[in-house]
Short mmCIF file of N, CA, C and O in Angstrom, two decimals:
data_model
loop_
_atom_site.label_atom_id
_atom_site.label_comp_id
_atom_site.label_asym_id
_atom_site.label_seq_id
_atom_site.Cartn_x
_atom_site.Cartn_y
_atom_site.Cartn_z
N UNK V 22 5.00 215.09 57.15
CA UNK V 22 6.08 214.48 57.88
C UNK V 22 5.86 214.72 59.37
O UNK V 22 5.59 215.85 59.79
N UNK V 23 5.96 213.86 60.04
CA UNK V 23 5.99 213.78 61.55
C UNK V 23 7.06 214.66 62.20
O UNK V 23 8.21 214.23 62.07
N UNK V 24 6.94 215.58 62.76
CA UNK V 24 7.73 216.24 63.88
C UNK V 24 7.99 215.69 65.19
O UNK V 24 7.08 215.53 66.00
N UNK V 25 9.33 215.34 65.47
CA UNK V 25 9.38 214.49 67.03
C UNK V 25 10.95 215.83 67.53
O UNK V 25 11.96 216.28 66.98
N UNK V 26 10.22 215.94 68.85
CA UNK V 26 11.59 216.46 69.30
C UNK V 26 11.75 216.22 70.83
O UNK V 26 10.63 216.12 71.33
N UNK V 27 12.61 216.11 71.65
CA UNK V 27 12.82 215.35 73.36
C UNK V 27 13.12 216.76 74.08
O UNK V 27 13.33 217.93 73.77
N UNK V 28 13.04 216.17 74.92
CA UNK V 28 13.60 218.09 75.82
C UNK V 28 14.75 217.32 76.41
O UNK V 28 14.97 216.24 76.96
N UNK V 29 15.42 218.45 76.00
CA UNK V 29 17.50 217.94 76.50
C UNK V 29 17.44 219.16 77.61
O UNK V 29 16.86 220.24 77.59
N UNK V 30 18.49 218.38 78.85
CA UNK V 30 18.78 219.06 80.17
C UNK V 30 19.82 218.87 80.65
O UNK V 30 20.18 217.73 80.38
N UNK V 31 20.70 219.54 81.38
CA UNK V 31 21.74 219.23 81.81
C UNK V 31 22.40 219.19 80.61
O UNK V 31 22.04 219.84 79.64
N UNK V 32 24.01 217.96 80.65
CA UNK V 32 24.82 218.26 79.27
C UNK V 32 24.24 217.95 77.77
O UNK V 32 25.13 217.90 76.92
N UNK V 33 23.24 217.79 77.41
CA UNK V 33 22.30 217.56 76.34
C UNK V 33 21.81 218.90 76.40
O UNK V 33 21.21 219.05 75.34
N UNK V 34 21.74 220.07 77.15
CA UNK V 34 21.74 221.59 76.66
C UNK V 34 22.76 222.12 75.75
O UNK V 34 22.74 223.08 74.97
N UNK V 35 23.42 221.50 75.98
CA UNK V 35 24.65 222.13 75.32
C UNK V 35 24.96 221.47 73.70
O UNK V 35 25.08 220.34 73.21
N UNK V 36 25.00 223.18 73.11
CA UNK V 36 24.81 222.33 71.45
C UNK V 36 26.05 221.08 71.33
O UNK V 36 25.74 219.94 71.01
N UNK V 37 27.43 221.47 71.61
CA UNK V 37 28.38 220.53 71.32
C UNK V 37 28.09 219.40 71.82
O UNK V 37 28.23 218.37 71.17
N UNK V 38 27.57 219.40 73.25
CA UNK V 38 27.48 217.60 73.63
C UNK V 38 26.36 217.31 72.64
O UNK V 38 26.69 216.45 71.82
N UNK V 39 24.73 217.96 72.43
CA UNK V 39 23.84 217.65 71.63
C UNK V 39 24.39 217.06 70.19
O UNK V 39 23.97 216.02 69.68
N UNK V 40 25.47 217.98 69.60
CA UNK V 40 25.73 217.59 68.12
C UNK V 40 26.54 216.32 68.52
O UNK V 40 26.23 215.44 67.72
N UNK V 41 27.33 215.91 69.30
CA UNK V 41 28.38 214.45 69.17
C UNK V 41 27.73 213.63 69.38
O UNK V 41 27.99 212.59 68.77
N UNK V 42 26.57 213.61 70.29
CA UNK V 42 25.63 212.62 70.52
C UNK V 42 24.77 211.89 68.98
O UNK V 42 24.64 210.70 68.68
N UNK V 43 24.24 213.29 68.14
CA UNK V 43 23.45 212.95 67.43
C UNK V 43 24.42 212.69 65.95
O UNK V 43 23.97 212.32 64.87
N UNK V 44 25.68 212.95 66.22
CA UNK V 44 26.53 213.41 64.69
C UNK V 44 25.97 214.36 63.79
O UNK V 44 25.98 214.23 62.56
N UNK V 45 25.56 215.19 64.33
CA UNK V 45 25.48 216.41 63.12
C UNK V 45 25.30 217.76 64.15
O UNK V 45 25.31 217.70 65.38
N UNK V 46 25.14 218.88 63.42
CA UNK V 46 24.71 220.36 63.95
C UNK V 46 24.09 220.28 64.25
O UNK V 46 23.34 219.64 63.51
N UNK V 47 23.46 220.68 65.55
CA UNK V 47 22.46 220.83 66.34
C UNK V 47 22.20 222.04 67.01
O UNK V 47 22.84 222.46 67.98
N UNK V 48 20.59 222.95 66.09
CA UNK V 48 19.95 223.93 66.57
C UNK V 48 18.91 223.48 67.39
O UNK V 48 18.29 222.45 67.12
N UNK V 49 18.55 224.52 68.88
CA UNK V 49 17.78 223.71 69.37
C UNK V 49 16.11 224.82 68.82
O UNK V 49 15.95 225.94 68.35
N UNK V 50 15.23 223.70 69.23
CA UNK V 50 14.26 224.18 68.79
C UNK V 50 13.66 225.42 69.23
O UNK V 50 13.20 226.35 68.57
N UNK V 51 13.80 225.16 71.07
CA UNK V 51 13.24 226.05 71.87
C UNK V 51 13.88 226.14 73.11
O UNK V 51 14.30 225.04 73.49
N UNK V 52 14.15 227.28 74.03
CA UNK V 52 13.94 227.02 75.41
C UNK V 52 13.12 226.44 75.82
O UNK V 52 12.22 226.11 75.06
N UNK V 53 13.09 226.16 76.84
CA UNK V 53 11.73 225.17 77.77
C UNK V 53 11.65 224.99 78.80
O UNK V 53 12.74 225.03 79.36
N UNK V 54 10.76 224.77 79.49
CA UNK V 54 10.53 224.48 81.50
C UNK V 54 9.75 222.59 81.22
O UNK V 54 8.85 222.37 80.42
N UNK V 55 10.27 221.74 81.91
CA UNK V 55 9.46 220.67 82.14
C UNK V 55 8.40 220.75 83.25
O UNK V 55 8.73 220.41 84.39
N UNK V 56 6.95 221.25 82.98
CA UNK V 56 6.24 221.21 84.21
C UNK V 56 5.81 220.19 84.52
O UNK V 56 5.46 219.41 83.63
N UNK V 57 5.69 219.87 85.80
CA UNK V 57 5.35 218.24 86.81
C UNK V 57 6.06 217.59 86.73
O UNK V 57 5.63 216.46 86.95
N UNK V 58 7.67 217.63 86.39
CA UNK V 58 8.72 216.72 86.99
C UNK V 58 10.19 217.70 87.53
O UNK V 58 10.17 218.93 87.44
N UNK V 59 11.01 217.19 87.90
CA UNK V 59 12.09 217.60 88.45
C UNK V 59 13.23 216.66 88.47
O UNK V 59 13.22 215.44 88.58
N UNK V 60 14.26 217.53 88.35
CA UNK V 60 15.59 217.09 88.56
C UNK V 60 16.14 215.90 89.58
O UNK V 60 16.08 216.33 90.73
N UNK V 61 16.63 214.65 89.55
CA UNK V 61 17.07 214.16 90.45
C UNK V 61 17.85 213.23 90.41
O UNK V 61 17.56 212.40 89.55
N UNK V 62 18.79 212.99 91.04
CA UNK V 62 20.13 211.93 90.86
C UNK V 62 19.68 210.38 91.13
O UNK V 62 20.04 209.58 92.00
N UNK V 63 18.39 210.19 89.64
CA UNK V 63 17.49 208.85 90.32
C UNK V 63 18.41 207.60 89.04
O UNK V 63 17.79 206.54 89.01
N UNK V 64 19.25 207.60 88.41
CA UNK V 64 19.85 206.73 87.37
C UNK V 64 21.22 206.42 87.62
O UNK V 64 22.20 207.11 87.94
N UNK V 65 21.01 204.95 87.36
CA UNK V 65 22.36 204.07 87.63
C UNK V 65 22.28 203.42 86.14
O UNK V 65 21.46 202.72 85.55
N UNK V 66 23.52 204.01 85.82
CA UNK V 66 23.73 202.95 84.63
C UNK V 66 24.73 201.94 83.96
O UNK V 66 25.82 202.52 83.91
N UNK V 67 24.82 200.74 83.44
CA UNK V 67 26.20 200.25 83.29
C UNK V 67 26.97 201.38 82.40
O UNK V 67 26.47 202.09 81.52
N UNK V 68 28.37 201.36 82.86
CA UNK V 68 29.33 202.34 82.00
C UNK V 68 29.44 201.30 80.40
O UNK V 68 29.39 201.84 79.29
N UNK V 69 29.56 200.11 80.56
CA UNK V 69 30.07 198.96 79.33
C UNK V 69 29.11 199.68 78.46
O UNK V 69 29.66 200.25 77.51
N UNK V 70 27.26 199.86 78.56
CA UNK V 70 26.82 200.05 77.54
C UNK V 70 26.36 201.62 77.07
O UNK V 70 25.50 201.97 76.26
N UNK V 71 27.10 202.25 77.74
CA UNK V 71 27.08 203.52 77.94
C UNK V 71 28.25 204.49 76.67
O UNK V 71 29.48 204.46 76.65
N UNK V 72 27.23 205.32 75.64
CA UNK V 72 28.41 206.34 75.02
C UNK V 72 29.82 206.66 75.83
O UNK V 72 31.01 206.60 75.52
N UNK V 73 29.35 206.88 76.61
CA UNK V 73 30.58 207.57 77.53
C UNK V 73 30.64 206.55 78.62
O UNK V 73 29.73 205.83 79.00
N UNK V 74 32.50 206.63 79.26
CA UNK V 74 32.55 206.40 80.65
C UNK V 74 33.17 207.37 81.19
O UNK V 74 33.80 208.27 80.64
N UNK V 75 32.91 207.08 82.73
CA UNK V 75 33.55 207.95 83.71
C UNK V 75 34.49 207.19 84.76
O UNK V 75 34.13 206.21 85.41
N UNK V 76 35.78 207.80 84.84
CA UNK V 76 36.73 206.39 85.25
C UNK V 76 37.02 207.59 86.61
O UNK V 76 36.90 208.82 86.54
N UNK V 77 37.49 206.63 87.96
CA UNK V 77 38.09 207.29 89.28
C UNK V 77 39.55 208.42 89.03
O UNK V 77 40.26 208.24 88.04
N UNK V 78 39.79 209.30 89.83
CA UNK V 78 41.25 209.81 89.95
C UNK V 78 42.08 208.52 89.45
O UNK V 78 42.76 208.58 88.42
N UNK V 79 41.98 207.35 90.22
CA UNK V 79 42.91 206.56 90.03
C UNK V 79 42.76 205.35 89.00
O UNK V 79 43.04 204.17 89.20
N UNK V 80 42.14 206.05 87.62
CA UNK V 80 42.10 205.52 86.17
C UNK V 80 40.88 204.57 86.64
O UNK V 80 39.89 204.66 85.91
N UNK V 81 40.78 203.74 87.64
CA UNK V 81 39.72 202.66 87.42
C UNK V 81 38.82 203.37 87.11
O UNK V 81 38.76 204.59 87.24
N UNK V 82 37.46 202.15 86.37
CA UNK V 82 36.19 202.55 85.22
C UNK V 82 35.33 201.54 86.87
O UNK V 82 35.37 200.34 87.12
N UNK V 83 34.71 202.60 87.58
CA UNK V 83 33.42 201.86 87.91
C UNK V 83 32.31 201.01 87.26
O UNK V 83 32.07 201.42 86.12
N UNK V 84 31.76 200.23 87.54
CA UNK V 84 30.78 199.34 86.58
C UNK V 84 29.59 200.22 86.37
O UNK V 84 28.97 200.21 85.31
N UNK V 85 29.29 200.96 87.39
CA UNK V 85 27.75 201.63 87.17
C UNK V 85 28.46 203.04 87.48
O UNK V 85 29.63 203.18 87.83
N UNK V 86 27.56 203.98 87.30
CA UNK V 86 28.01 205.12 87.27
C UNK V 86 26.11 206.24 87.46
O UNK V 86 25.13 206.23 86.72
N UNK V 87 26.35 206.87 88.53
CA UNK V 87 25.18 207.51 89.00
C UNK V 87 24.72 208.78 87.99
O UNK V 87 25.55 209.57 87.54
N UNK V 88 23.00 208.86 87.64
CA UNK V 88 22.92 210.17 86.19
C UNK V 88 22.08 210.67 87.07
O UNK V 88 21.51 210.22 88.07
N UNK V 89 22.14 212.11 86.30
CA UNK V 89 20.66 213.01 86.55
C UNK V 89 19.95 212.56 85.75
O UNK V 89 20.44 212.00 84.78
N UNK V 90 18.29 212.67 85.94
CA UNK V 90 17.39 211.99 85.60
C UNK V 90 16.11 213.02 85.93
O UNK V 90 16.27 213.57 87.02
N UNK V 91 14.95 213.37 85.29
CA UNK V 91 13.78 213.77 85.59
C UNK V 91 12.92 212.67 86.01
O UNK V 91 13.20 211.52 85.67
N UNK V 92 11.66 212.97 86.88
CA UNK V 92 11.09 212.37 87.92
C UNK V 92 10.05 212.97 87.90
O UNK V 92 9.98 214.20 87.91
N UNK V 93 8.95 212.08 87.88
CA UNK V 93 7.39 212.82 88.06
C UNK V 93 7.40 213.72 89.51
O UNK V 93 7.67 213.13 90.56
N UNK V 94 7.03 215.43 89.52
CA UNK V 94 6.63 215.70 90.98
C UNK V 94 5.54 216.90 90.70
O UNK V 94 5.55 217.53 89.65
N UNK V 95 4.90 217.06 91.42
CA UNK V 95 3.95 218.11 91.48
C UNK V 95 4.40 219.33 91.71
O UNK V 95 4.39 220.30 90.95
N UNK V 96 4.81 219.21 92.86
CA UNK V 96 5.14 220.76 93.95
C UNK V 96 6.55 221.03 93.41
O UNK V 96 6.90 222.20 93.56
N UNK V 97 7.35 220.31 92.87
CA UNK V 97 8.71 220.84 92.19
C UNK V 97 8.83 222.26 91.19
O UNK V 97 8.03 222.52 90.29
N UNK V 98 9.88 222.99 91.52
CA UNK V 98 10.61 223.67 90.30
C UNK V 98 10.77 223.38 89.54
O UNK V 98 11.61 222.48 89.58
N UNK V 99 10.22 223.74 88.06
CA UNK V 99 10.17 222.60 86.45
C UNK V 99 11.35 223.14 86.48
O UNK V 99 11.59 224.21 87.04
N UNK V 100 12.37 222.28 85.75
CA UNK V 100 13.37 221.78 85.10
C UNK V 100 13.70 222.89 83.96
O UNK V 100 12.87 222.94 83.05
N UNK V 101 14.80 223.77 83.87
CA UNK V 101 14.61 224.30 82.29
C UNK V 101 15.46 223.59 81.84
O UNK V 101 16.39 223.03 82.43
N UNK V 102 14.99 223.56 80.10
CA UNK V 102 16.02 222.57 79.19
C UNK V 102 15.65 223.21 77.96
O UNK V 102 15.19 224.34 77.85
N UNK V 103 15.90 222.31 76.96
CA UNK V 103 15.78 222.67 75.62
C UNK V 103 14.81 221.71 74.81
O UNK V 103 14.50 220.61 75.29
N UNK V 104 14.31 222.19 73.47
CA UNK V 104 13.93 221.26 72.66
C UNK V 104 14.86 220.91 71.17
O UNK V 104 15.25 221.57 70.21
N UNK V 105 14.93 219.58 71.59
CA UNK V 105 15.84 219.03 70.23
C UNK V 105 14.64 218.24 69.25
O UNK V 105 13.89 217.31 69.54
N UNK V 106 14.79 218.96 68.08
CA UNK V 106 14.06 218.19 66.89
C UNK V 106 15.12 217.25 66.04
O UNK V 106 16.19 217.53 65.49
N UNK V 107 14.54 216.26 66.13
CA UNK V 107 15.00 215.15 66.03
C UNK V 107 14.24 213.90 64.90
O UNK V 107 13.05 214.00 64.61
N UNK V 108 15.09 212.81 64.37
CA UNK V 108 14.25 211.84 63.85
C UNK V 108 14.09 210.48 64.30
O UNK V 108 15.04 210.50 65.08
N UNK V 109 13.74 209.56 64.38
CA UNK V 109 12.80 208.59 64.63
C UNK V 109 14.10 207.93 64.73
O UNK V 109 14.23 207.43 65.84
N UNK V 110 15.16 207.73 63.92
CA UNK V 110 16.40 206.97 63.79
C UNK V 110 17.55 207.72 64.75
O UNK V 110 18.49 207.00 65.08
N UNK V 111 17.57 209.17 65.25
CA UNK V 111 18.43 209.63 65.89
C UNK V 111 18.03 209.71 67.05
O UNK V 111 18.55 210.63 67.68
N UNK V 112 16.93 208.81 67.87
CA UNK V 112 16.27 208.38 68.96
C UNK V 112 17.27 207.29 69.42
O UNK V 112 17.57 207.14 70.61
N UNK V 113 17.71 206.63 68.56
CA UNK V 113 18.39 205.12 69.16
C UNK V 113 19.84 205.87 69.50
O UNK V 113 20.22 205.71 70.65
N UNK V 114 20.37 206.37 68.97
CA UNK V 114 21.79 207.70 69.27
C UNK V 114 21.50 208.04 70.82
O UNK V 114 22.11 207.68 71.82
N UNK V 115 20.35 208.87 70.68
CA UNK V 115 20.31 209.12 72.13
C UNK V 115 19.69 208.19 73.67
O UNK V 115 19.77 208.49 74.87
N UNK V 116 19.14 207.08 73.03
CA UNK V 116 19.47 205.97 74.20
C UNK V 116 20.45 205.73 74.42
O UNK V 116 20.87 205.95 75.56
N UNK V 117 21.16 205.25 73.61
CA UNK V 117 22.73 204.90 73.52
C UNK V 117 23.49 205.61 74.56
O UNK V 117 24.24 205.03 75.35
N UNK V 118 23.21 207.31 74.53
CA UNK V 118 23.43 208.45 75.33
C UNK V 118 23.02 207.62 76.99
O UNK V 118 23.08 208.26 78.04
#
């Protein structure tokens, strides 16, 4: 059987956001460092097709909504995160994410 697992960062560290995302318990595999990329506020995404939205103080739902995102860099501080083992079908869950 094929082993696939993603490295989760930011709120995808966290088992509870990890398990609602994927619908089930979620142990993670490993700690981890991403070496040759880094952290950066490089993702815009529509909220409509988005698991989640994020709405203003004043209830309005912006259309796009700004993510953290990893980014190819050399000279950067790797990233620590986690490893989530995962299956081939709980990949489309976390695009969705």
């Amino acid at each position: 059987m094929t082993r696939i697992a993603v490295f989760g960062y930011a709120s995808l560290a966290s088992p509870e956001s990890a398990s609602n995302t994927l619908g089930r318990p979620v142990e993670f595999a490993a700690v981890a460092r991403l070496h040759g990329w880094a952290r950066g506020w490089t993702l815009a995404r529509e909220q409509a097709a988005s698991e989640k939205t994020f709405a203003r103080a004043d209830g309005s739902v912006p259309r796009f909504c700004l993510g953290l995102n990893v980014v190819p860099a050399v000279d950067a501080r790797a990233p620590n995160g986690v490893l989530i083992e995962l299956t081939e079908a709980e990949l489309e869950r976390l695009d969705l994410r």
